Short mmCIF file of C-alpha atoms in Angstrom, two decimals:
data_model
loop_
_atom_site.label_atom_id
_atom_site.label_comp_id
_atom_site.label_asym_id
_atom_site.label_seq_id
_atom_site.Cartn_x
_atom_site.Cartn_y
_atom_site.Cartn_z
CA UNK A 1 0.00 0.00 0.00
CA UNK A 2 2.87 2.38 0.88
CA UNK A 3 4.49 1.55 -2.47
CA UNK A 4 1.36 3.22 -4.22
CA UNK A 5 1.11 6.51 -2.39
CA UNK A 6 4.74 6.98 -3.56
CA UNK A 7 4.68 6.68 -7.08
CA UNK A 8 2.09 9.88 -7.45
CA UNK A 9 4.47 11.61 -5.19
CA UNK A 10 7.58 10.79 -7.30
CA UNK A 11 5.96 11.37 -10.64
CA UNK A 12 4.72 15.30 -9.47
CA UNK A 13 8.20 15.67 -8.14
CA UNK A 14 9.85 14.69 -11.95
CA UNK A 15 7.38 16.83 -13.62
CA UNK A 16 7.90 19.77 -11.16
CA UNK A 17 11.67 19.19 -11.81
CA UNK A 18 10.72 19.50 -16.00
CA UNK A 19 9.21 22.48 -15.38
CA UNK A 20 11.80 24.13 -13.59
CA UNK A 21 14.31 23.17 -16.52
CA UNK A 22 12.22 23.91 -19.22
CA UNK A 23 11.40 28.02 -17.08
CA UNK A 24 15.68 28.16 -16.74
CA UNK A 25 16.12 27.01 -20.36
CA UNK A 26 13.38 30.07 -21.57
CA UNK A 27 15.21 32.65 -19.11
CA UNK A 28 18.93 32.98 -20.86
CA UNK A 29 17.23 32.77 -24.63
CA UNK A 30 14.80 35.61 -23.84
CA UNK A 31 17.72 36.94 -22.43
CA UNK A 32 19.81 36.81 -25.52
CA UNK A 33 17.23 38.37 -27.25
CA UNK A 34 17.11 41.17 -25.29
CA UNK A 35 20.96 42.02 -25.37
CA UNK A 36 21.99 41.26 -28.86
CA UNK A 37 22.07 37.68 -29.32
CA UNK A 38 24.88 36.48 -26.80
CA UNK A 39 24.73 33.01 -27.85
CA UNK A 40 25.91 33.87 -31.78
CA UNK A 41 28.23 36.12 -30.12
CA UNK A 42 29.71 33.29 -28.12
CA UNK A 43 30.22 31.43 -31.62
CA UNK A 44 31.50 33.72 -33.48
CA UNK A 45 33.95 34.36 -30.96
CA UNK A 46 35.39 30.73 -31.74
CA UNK A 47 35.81 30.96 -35.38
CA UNK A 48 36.46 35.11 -36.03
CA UNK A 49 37.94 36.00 -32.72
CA UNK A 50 35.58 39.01 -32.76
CA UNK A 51 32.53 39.11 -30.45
CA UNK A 52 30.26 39.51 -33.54
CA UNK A 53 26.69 39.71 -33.32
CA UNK A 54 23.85 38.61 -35.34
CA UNK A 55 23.28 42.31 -36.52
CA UNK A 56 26.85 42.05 -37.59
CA UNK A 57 26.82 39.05 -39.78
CA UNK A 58 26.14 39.25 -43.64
CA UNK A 59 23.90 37.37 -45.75
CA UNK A 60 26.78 35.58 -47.97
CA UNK A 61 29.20 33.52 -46.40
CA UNK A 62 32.22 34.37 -48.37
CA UNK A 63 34.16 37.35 -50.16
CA UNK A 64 36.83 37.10 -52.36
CA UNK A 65 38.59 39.54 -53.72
CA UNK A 66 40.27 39.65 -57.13
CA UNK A 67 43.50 41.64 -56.54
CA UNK A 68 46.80 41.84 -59.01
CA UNK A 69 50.17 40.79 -58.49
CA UNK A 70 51.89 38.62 -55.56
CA UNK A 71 54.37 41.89 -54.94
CA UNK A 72 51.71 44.59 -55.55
CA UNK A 73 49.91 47.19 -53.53
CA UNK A 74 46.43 45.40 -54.97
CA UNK A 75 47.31 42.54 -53.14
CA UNK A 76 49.08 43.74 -50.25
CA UNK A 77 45.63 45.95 -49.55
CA UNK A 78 43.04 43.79 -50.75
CA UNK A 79 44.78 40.91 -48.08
CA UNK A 80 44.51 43.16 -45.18
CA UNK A 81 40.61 43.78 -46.64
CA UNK A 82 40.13 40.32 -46.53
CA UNK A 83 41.38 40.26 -43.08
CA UNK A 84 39.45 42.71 -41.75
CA UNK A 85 35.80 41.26 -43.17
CA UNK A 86 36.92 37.58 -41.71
CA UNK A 87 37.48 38.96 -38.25
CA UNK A 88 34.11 41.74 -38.46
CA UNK A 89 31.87 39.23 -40.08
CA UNK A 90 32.85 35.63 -39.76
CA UNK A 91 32.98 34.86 -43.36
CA UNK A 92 35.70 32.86 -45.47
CA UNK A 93 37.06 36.27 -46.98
CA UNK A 94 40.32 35.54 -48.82
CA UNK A 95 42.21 37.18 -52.25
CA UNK A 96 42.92 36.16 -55.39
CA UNK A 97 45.96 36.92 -57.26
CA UNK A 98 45.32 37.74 -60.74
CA UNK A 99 46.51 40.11 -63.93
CA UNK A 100 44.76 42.51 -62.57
CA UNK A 101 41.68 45.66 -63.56
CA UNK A 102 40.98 43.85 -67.21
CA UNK A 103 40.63 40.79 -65.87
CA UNK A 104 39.10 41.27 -62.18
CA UNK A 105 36.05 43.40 -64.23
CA UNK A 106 35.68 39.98 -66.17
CA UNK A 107 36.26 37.77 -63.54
CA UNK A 108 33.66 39.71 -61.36
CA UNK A 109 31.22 40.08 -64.23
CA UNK A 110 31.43 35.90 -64.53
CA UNK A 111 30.37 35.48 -60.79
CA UNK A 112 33.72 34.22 -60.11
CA UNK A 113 34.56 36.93 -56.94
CA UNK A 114 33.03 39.08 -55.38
CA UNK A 115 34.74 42.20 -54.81
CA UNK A 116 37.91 43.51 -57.09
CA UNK A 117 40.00 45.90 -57.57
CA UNK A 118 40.52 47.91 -60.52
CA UNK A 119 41.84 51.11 -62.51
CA UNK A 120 39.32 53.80 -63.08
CA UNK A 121 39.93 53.54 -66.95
CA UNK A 122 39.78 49.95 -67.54
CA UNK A 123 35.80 50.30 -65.35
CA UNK A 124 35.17 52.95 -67.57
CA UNK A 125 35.74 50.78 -70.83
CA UNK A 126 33.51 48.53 -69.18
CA UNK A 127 30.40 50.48 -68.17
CA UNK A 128 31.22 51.44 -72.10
CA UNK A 129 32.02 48.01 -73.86
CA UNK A 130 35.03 49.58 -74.91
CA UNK A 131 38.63 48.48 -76.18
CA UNK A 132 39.02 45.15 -73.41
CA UNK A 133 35.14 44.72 -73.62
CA UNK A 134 33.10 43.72 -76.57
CA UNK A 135 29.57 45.41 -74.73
CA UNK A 136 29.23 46.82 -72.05
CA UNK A 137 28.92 45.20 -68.31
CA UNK A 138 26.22 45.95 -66.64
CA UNK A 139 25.99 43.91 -63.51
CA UNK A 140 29.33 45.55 -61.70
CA UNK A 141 28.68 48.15 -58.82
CA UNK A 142 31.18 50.82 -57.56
CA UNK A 143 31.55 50.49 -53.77
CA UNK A 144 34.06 53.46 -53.63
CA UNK A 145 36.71 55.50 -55.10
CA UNK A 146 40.05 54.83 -53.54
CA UNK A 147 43.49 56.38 -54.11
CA UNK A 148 45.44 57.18 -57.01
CA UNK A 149 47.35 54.82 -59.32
CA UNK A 150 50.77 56.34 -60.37
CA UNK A 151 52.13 55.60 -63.41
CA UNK A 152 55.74 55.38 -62.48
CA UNK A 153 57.40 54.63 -65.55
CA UNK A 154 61.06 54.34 -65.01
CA UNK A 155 64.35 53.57 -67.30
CA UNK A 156 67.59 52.20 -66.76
CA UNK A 157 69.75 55.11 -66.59
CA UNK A 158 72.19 54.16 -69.47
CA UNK A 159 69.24 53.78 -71.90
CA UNK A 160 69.05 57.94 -72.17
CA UNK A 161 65.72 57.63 -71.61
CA UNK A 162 64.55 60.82 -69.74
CA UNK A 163 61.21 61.36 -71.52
CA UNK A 164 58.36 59.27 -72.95
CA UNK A 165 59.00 60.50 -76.43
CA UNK A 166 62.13 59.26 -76.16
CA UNK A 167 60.55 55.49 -76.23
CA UNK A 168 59.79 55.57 -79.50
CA UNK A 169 62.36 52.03 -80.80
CA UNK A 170 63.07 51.13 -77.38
CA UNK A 171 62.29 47.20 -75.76
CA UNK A 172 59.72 48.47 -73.30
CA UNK A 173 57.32 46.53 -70.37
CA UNK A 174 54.34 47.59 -69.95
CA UNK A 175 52.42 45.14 -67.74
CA UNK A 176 50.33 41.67 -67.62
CA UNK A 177 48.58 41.47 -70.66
CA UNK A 178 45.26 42.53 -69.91
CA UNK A 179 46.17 44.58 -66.51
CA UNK A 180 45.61 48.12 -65.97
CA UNK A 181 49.31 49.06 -65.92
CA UNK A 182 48.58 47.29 -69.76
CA UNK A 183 45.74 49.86 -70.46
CA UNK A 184 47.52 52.91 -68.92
CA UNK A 185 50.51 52.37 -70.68
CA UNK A 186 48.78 52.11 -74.06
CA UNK A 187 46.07 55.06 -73.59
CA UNK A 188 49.44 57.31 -72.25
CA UNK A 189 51.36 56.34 -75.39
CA UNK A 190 49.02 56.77 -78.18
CA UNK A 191 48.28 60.06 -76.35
CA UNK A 192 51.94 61.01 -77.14
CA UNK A 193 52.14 59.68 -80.31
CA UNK A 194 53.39 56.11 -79.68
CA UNK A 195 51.79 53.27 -81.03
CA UNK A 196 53.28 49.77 -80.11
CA UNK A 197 54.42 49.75 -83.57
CA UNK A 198 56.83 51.96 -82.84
CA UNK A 199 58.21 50.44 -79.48
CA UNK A 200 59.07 46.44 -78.96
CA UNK A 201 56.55 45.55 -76.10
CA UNK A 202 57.09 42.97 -73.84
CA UNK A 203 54.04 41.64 -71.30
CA UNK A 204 55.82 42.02 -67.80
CA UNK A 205 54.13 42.50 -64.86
CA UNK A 206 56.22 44.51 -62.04
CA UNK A 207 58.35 41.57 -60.36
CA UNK A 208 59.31 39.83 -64.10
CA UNK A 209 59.63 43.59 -65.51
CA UNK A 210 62.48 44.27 -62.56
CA UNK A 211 64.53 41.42 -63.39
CA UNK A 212 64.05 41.98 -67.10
CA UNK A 213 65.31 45.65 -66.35
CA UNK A 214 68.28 44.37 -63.98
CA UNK A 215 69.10 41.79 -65.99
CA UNK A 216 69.34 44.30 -69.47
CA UNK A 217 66.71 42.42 -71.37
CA UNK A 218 64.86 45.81 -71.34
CA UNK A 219 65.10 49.34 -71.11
CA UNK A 220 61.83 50.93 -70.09
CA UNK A 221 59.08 49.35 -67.96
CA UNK A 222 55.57 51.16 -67.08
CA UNK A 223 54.61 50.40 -63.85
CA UNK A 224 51.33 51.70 -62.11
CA UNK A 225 50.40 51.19 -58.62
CA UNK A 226 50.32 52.94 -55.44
CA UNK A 227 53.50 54.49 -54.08
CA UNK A 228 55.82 53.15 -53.56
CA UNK A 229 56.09 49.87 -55.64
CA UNK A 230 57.68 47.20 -53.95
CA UNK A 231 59.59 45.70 -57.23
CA UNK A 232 60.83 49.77 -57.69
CA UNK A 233 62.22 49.68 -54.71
CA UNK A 234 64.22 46.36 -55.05
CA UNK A 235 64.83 47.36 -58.49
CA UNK A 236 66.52 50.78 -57.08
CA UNK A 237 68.72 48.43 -54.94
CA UNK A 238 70.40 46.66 -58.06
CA UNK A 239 70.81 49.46 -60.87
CA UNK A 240 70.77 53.08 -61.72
CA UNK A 241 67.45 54.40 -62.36
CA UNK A 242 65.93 57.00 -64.30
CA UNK A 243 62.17 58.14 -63.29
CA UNK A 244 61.15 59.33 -66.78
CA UNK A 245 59.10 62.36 -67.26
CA UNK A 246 55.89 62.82 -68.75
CA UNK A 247 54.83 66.26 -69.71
CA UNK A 248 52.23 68.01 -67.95
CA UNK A 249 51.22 70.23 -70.82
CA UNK A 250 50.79 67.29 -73.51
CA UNK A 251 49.09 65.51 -70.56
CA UNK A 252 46.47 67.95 -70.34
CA UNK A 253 45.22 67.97 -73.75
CA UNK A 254 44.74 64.11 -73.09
CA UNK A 255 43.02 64.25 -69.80
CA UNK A 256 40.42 66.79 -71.76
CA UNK A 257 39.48 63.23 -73.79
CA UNK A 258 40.44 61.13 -71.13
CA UNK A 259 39.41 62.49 -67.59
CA UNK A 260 40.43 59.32 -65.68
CA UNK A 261 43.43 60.85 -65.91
CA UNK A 262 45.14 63.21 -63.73
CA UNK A 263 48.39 65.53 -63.45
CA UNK A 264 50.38 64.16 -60.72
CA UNK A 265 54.11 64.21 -58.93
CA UNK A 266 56.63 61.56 -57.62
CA UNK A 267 57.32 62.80 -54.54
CA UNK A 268 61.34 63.60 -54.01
CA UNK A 269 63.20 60.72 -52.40
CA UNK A 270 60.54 57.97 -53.02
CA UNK A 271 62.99 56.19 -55.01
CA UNK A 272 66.26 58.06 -54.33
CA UNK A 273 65.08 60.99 -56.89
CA UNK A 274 66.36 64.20 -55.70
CA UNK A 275 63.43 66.19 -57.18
CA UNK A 276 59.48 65.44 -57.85
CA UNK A 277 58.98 63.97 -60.74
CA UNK A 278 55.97 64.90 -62.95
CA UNK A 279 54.22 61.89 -64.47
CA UNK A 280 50.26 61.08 -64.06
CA UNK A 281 47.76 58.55 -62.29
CA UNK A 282 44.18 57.16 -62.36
CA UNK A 283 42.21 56.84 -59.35
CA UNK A 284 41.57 52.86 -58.15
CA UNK A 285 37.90 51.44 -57.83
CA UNK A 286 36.40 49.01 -55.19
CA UNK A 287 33.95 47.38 -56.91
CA UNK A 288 31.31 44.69 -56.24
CA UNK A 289 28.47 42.41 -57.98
CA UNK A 290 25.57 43.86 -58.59
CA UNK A 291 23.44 41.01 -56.67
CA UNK A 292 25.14 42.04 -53.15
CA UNK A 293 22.33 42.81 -50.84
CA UNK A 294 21.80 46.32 -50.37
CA UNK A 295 22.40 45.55 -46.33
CA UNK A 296 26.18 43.79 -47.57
CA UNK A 297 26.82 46.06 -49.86
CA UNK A 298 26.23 49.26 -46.14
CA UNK A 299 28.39 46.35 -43.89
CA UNK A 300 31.07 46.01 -46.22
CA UNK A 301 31.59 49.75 -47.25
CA UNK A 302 30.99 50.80 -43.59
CA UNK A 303 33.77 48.26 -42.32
CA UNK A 304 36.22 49.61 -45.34
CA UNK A 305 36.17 52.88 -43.72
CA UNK A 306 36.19 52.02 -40.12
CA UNK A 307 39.55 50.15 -40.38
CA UNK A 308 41.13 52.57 -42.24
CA UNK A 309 44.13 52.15 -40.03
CA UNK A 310 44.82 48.60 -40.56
CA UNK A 311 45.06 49.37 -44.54
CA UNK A 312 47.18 51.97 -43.73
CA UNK A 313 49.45 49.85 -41.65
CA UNK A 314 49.50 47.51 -44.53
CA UNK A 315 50.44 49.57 -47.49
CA UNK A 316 51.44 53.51 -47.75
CA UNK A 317 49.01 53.78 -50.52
CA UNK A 318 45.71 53.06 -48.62
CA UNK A 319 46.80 56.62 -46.86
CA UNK A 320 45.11 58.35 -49.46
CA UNK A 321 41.74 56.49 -49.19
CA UNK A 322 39.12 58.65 -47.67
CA UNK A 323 35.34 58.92 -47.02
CA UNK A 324 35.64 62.42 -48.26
CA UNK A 325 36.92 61.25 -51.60
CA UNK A 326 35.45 58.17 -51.70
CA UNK A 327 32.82 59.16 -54.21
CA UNK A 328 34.70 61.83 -55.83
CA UNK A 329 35.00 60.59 -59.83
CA UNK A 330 33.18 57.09 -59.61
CA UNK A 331 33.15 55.96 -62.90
CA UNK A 332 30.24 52.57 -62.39
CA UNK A 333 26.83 52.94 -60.77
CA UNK A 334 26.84 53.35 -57.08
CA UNK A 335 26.34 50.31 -55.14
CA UNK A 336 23.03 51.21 -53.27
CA UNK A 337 24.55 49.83 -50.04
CA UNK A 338 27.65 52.39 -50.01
CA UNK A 339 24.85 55.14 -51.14
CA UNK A 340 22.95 54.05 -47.84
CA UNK A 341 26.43 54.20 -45.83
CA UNK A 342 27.34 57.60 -47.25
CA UNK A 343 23.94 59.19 -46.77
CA UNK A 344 24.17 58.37 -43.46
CA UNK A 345 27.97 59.88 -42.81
CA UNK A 346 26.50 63.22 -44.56
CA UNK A 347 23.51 63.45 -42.27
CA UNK A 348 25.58 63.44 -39.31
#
């Protein structure tokens, strides 16, 4: 009889015990709900070291970006990028080295990356179907303008070569085939005069173009990047150089057909020169797919500009990227995510 009176007693005091489990369970999820989702934070801690939160994640799980050369500022930024969207967001952000603006616009337009790099010229034959581009690409977004590509183009200095006219029958480099240092060099020389009839071209990018140079196999070499260039500096190391001049006055008359352009100066000492040397540059583009979400599209320009510092630390260059610039000569459609982001900084 006893044995009956406790089995009641022990099955109230399991589903008392339930109850209490299942009210402590509810407590910490409400909870987490209330102060920004604790529990993702917790995760994300594991795999980004960040304490991200849900608002912080974004709705694709990877970004790669389509850079340039190994050696070259593209890369060198576009890494530390990379870096910066793994640890904010959690995603598998990495780079990919490539030839650079030609063919990051056609890898992005192929789905193939997400986010590239590229010269403000070789987007604008783009948007235009234009010279690299049988139509013109429509599904490529401009996330923001960022600093200018100099077009450093330097000589050995026993080749007498102290101004771009003076190219004309010379064994010149002038860049991966199909990079923007390729497009540059071509636009700059048929704006002087020079076709690549009258030069013997060779497809180098910078590192191959610095041991051609050392090595004698060539005299000139076109190389456009961010200052300074790595492979310039190297180069500078090994032989006499001569920072070849391009002449403002000439240069204007193309920028009035060619506004990607602009006049611009080597700054003294940047590669042992004793005095600025006048050349030009294009400004570089961030660009993105067109099918980002408008929401990415605000996360990832709004993280771009709030690590500013960490680009900095990895490459001089980035030092000229600025929100004040940043939409100063965009040359694709807006992204309407960076529009959202920059809205927002100029209602502040």
């Amino acid at each position: 009889m006893k044995s009956i009176y406790k089995l009641p007693l022990l099955a109230a005091m399991i589903a008392a015990s339930m109850t209490m489990v299942a009210c402590s369970d509810k407590a910490p999820a409400d909870s987490a709900a209330t102060d920004g989702a604790t529990a993702d934070s917790a995760t994300a801690d594991t795999t980004t070291d960040t304490a991200a939160t849900a608002n912080d994640k974004l709705e694709t799980k990877f970004v790669t970006i389509a850079t340039g050369g190994a050696s070259g500022p593209y890369n060198i930024i576009g890494t530390s990028l990379a870096e910066i969207y793994a640890k904010t967001f959690g995603v598998n952000a990495k780079t990919q080295t490539t030839g650079a603006s030609v063919e990051n616009v056609n890898l992005l337009t192929q789905g193939k990356v997400d986010m590239v790099l590229a010269l403000s010229d070789v987007v604008t034959d783009a948007v235009e179907g234009k010279n690299d581009f049988k139509a013109p690409i429509a599904n490529i977004q401009q996330i923001a303008v960022l600093y200018p590509n100099v077009i450093q183009l330097v000589a050995s200095e026993k080749s007498g070569i102290k101004n771009i006219e003076d190219l004309k029958g010379k064994r010149i480099a002038v860049g991966d085939q199909g990079s923007g240092t390729e497009v540059n060099a071509r636009t700059l020389l048929e704006g002087f005069g020079i076709t690549y009839d009258d030069v013997k071209v060779d497809y180098l990018g910078f590192a191959d173009a610095a041991d051609a140079m050392k090595a004698g196999k060539i005299e000139a070499a076109f190389f456009s990047s961010g200052l300074p260039n790595s492979s310039l500096l190297e180069l500078e190391q090994g032989i006499k150089l001569q920072l070849v001049t391009i002449n403002q006055d000439k240069l204007k008359k193309i920028i009035e057909t060619k506004p990607y352009f602009k006049t611009f100066e080597i700054p003294a000492g940047t590669y042992g020169n004793a005095a600025a040397i006048p050349t030009t540059a294009v400004m570089n583009a961030l660009l993105v797919r067109s099918d980002i979400s408008e929401d990415d599209g605000y996360k990832l320009t709004k993280a771009l500009f709030e690590n500013l510092d960490g680009l900095k630390n990895a490459h001089q260059a980035a030092s000229d990227i600025s929100l004040e610039t940043a939409q100063v000569g965009m040359v694709a459609p807006i992204h309407p995510g960076a529009k959202k982001y920059y809205d927002e900084k100029a209602a502040k």
